[in-house]
CSV table of C-alpha atoms in Angstrom, one decimal:
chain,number,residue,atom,x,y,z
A,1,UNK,CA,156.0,98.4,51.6
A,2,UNK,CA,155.4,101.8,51.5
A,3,UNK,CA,153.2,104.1,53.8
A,4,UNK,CA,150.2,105.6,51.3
A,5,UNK,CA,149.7,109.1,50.7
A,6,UNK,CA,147.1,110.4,52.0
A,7,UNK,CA,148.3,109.8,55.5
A,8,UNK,CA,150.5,112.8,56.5
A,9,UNK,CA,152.5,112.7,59.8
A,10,UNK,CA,153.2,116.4,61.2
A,11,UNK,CA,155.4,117.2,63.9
A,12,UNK,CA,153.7,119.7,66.2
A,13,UNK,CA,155.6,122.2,68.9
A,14,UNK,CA,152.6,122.7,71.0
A,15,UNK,CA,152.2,123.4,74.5
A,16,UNK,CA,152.2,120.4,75.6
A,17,UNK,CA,155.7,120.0,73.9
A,18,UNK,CA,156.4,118.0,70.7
A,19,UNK,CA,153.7,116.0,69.2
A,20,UNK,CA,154.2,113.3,66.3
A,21,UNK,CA,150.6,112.9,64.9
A,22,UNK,CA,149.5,110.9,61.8
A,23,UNK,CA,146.4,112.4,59.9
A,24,UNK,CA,144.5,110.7,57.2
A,25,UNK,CA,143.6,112.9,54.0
A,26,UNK,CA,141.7,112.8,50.7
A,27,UNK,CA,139.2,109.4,50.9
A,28,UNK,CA,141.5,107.7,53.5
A,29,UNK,CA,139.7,110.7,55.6
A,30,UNK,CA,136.8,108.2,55.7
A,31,UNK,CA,138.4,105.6,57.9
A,32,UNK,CA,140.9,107.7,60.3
A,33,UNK,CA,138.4,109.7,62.1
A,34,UNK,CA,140.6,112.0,63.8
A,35,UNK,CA,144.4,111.0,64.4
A,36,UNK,CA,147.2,108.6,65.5
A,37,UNK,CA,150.2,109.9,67.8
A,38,UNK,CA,153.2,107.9,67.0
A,39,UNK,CA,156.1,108.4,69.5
A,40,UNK,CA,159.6,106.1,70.2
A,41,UNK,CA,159.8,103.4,67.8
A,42,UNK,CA,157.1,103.6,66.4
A,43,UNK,CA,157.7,107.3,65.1
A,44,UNK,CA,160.9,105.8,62.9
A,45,UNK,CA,159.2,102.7,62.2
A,46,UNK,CA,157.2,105.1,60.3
A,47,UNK,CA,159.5,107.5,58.7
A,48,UNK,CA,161.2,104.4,57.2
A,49,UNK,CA,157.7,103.3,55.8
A,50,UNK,CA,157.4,106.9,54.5
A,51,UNK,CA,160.7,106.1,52.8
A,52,UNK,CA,159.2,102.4,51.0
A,53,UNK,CA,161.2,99.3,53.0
A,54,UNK,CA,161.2,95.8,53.2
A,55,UNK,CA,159.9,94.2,56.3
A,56,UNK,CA,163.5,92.2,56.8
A,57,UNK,CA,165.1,95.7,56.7
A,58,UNK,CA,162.6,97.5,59.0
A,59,UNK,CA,163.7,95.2,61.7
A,60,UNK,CA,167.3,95.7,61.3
A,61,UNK,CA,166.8,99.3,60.8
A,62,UNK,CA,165.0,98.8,64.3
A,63,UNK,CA,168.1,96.7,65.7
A,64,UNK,CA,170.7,99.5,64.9
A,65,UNK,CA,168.1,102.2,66.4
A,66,UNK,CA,166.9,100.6,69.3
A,67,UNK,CA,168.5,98.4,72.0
A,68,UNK,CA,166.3,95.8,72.1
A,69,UNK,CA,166.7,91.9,71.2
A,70,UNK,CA,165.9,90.2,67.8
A,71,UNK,CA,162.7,88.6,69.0
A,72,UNK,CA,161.3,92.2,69.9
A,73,UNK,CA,162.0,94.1,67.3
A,74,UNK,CA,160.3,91.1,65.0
A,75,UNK,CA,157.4,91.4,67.4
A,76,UNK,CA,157.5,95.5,67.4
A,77,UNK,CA,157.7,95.3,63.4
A,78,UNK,CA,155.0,92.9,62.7
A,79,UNK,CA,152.3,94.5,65.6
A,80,UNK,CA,153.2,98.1,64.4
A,81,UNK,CA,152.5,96.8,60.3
A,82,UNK,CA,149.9,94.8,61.0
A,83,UNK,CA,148.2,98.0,62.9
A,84,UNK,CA,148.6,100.7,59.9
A,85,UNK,CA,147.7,98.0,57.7
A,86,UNK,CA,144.2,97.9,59.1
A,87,UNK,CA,144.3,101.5,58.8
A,88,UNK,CA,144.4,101.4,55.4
A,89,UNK,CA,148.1,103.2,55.1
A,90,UNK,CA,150.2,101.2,53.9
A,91,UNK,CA,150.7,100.3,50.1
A,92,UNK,CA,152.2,96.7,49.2
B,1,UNK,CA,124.8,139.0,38.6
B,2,UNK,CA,128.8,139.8,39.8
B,3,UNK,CA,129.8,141.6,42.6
B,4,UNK,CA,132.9,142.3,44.2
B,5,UNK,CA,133.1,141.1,48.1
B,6,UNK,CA,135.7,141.7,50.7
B,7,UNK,CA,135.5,138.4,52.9
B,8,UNK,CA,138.6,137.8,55.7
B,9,UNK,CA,140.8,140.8,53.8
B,10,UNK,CA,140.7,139.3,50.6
B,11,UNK,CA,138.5,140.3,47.3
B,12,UNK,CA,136.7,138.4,45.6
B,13,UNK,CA,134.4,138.9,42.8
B,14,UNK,CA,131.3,136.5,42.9
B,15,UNK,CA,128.9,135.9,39.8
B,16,UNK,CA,125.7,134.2,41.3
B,17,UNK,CA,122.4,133.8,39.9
B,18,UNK,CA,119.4,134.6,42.9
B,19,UNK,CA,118.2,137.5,44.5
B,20,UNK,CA,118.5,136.1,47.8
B,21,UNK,CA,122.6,135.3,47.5
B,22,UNK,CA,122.9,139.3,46.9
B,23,UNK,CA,120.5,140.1,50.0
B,24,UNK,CA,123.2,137.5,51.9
B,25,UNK,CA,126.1,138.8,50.7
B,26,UNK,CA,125.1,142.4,50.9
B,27,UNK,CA,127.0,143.8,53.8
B,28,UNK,CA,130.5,142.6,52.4
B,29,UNK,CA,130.3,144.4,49.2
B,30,UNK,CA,133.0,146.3,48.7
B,31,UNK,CA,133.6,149.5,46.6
B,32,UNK,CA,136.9,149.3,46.8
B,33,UNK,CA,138.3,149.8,43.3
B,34,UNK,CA,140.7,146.6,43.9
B,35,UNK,CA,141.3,143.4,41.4
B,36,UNK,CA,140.0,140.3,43.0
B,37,UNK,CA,142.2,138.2,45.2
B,38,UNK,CA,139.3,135.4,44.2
B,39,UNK,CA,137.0,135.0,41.5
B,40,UNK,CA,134.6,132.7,42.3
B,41,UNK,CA,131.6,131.5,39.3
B,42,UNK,CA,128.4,129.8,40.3
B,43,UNK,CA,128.2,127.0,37.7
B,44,UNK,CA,124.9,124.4,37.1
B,45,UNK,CA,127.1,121.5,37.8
B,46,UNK,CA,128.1,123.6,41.3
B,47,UNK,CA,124.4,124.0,41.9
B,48,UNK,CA,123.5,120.2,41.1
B,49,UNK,CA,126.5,119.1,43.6
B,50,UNK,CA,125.3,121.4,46.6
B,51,UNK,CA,121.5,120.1,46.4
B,52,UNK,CA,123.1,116.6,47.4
B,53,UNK,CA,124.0,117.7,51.0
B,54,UNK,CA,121.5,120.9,51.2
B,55,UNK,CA,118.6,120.4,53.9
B,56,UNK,CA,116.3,122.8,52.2
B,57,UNK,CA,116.6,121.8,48.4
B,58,UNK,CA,115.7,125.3,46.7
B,59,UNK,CA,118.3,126.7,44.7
B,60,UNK,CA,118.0,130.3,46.2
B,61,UNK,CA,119.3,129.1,49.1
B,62,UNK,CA,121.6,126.2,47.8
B,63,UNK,CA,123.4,129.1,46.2
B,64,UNK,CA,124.7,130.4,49.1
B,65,UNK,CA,126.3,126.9,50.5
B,66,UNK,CA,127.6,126.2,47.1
B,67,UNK,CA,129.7,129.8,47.5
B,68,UNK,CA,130.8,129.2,50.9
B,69,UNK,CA,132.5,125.5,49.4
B,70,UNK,CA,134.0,127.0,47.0
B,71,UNK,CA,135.2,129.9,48.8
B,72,UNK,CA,136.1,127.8,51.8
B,73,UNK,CA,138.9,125.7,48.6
B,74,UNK,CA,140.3,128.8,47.8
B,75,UNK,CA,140.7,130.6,51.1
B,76,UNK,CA,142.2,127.0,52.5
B,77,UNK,CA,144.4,126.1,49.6
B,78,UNK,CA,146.1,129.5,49.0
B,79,UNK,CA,145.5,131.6,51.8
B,80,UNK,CA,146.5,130.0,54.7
B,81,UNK,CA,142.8,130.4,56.2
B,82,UNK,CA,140.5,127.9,57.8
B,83,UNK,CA,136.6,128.1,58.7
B,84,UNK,CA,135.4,127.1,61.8
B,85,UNK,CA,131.7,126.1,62.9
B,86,UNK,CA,132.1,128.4,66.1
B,87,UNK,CA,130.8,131.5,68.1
B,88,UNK,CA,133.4,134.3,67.8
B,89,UNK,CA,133.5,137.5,69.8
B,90,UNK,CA,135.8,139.8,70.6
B,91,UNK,CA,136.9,141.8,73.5
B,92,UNK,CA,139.6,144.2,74.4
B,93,UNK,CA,140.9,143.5,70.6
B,94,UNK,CA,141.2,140.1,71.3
B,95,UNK,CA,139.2,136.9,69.8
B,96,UNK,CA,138.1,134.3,71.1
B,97,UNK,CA,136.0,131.4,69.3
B,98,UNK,CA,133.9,129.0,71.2
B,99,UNK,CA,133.5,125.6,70.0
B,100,UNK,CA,131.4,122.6,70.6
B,101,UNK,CA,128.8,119.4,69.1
B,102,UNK,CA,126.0,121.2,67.6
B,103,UNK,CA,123.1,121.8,69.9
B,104,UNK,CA,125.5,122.3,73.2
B,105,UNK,CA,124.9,125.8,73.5
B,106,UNK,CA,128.0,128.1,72.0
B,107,UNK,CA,125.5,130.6,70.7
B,108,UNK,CA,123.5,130.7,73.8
B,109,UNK,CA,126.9,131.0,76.0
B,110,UNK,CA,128.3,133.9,73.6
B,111,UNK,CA,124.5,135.5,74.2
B,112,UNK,CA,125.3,135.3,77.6
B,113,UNK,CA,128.2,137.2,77.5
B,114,UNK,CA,127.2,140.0,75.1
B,115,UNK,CA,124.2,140.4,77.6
B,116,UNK,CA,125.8,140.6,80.5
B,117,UNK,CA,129.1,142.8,79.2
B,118,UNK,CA,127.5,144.4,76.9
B,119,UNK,CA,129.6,147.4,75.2
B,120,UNK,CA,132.5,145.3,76.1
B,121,UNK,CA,131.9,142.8,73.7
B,122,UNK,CA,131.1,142.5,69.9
B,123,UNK,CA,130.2,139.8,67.8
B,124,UNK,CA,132.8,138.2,65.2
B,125,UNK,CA,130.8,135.3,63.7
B,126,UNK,CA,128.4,133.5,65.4
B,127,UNK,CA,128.4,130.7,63.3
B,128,UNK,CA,131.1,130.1,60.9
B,129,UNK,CA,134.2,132.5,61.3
B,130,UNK,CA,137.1,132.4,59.2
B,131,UNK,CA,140.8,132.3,60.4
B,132,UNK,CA,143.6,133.5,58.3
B,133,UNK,CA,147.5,133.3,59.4
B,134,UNK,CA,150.0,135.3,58.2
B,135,UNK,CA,153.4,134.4,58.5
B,136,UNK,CA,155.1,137.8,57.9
B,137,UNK,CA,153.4,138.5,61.3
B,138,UNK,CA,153.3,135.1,62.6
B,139,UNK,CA,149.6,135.6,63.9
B,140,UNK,CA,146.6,134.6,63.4
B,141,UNK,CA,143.2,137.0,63.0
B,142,UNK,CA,139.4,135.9,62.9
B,143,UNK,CA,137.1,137.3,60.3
B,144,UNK,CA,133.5,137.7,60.1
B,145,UNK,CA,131.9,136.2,57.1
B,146,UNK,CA,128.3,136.1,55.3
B,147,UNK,CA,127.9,132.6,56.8
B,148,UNK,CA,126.6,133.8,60.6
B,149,UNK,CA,123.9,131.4,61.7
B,150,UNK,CA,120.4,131.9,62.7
B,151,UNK,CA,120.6,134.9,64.5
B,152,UNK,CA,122.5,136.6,61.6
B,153,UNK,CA,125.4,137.7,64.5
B,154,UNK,CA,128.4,138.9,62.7
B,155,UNK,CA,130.2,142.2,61.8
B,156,UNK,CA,132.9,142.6,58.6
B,157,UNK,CA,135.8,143.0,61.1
B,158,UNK,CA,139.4,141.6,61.8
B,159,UNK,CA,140.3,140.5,65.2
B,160,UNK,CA,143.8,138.6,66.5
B,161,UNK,CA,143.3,135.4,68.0
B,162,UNK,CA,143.6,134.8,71.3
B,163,UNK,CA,141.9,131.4,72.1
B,164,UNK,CA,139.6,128.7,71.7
B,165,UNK,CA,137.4,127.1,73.4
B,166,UNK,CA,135.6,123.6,73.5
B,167,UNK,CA,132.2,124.8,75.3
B,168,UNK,CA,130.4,121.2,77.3
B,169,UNK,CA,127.4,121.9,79.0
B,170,UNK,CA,127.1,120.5,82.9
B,171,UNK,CA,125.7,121.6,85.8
B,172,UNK,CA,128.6,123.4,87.2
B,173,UNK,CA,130.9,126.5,85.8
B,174,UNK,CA,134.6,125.4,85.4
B,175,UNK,CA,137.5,125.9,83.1
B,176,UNK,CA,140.7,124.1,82.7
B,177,UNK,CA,143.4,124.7,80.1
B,178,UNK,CA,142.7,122.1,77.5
B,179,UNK,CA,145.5,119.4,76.0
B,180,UNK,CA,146.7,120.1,72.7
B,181,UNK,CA,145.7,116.6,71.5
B,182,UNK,CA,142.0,117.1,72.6
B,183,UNK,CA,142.2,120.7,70.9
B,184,UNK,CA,143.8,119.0,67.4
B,185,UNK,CA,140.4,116.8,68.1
B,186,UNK,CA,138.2,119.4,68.1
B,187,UNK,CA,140.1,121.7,66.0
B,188,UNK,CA,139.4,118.7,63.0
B,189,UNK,CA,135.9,117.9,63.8
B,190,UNK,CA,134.5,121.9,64.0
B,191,UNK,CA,136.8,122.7,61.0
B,192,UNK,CA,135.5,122.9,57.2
B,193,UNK,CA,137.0,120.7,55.0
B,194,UNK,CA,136.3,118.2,52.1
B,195,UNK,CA,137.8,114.9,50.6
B,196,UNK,CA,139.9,117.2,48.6
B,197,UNK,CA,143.9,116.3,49.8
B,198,UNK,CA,145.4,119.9,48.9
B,199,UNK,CA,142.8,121.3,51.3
B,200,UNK,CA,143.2,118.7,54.1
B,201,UNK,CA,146.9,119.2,53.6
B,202,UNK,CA,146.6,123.1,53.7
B,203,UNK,CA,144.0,122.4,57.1
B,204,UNK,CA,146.4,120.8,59.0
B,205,UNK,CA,149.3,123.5,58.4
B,206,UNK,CA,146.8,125.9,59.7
B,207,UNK,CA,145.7,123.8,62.8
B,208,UNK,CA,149.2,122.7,63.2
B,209,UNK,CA,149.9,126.1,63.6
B,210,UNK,CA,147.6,127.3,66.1
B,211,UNK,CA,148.2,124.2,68.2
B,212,UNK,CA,151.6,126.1,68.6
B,213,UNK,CA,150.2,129.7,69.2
B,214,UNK,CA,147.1,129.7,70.6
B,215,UNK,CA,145.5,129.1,74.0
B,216,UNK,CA,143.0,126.4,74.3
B,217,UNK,CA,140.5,126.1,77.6
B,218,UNK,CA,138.1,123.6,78.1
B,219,UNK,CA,134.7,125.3,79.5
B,220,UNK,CA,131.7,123.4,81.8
B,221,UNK,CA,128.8,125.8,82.0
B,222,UNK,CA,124.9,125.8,82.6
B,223,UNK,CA,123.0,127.7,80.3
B,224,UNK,CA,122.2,130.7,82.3
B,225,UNK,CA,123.8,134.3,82.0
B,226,UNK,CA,125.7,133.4,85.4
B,227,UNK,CA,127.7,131.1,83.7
B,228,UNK,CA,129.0,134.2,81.4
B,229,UNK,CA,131.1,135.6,84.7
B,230,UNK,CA,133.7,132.4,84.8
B,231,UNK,CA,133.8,132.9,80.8
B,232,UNK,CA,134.9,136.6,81.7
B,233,UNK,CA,137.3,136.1,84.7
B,234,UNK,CA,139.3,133.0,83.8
B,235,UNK,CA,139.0,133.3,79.8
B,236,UNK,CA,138.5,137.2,78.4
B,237,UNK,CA,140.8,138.3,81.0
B,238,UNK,CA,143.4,134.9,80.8
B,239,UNK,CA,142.6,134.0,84.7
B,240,UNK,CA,144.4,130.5,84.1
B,241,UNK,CA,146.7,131.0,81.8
B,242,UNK,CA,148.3,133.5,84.2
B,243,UNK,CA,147.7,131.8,87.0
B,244,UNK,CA,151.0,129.8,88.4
């Protein structure tokens, strides 16, 4: 799984402080109006997508990361997936 | 017909077809004996594509929309400059662009202002100025262009930004500073862009950028030239941003 590419994640020092916001581009543009702010885990969960992962892996990349148990991290992966997949961003 | 323009400090020879795209593009000619930065060509298949989205379907007119498109790609994609669907005005060599849904009022709040401070103020853009950043200065500067709205309210001059504001219209005057995340909102929705990915990509560099320089207020007015004084205080002369 791979996150597609025309969604762009820019990292932004603003005033408020840093920002992690997901923007869709080209004809993705259609169906993100606007953006997504990704923060904590779900921040690396993408930049591992960006990378092309396998779900198994995205959970023990989560596992190392994060201290959290192996029932959450299954939980985090799968709601997180499930949520840019209705997006439209990720390629299978 | 081909003349040489200079739009946002950048030339840029135009060959058009219609009387009516010289009389609009008159006051940016330039005489400046200067190769073009741009060279923009008004094809059939350009013409064909514009009539698609154009609310008055003659072609005099079209012209015009279909040069601003393709001028909008080339500014965006290798100049590091954005147009915005905003009033613009400067004061004390500072601008400040004024954003909001269509029909709110930005016009009729920057009319305000030039009414009531008069000298004080000039006109940018009143309806599409551009924005250019250059990184050897690390600043950004507004631009009159062609494209100036109803009221035809613009001047061929270079300003350096100093904020933006997202204009609502209520029944009381207030400002607040605005979030950057509502500011990224409005800075996509009132910024031109097209399905093209180079362009979005470029856009968000841009917007990025200002999100990181540039003061952003949101502003509650009534219509009313009153409403131009907490515009003055708190905005023109950075009342919040100062305040501690």
């Amino acid at each position: 799984m791979k996150i597609n590419n025309d969604f762009i994640l820019r990292k932004i020092n603003s005033a408020d402080g840093e920002l992690n916001v997901v923007i869709a581009v080209g004809k993705m543009a259609d169906k993100l109006n606007g953006y997504l702010t990704l923060n904590g885990s779900a921040l690396f969960l993408w930049k591992e997508l960006e990378k092309g992962v396998k779900e198994e892996d995205l959970v023990n990349a989560l596992l190392k990361e994060f201290d959290v148990s192996l029932e959450v991290a299954k939980n985090d992966v799968q709601s997180f997936i499930s949520t840019i997949r209705n997006m439209g961003a990720l390629d299978e | 017909m081909k003349g040489l323009y200079k739009i946002a400090d950048l030339y840029v020879l135009i060959e058009y077809r219609y009387n009516y795209t010289k009389k609009f593009l008159e006051s940016y000619l330039s005489t400046d004996n200067a190769l073009p930065d741009i060279v923009l060509t008004v094809l059939d298949s350009d013409l064909e594509y514009e009539l698609n989205f154009a609310e008055i379907k003659i072609l005099d007119v079209v012209e015009s929309s279909c040069i601003l498109r393709k001028l909008a790609y080339e500014i965006t994609t290798k100049f590091s400059g954005v147009l915005f669907h905003a009033s613009s005005i400067a004061y004390n060599n500072k601008a400040f662009m004024f954003t909001a849904k269509s029909g709110t009022g930005k016009s009729t709040h920057t009319r305000n202002i030039k009414s009531v401070y008069g000298d004080k103020i000039t006109y940018i853009n009143d309806d599409k100025p551009i924005i250019r950043y250059f990184a050897s200065e690390d600043k950004f500067y507004v631009y009159g262009s062609p494209w100036n709205g109803k009221h035809m309210l613009s001047n061929n001059i270079k300003v350096p930004l100093e904020a933006v504001i997202k204009l609502n219209r209520g029944d009381i005057n207030k400002v607040e500073k605005e979030s950057s995340l509502n500011a990224l909102n409005f800075l996509l929705e009132q910024s031109y862009s097209t399905n093209d990915k180079e362009m979005a990509v470029k856009r968000l560099d841009v917007i990025t950028k200002m999100l990181e320089k540039v003061k952003f207020y949101n502003l509650t007015c009534t219509k009313d030239a009153s409403s131009s004084s907490i515009t003055y205080t708190k905005i023109l002369n950075g009342g919040i941003y100062e305040d501690k």
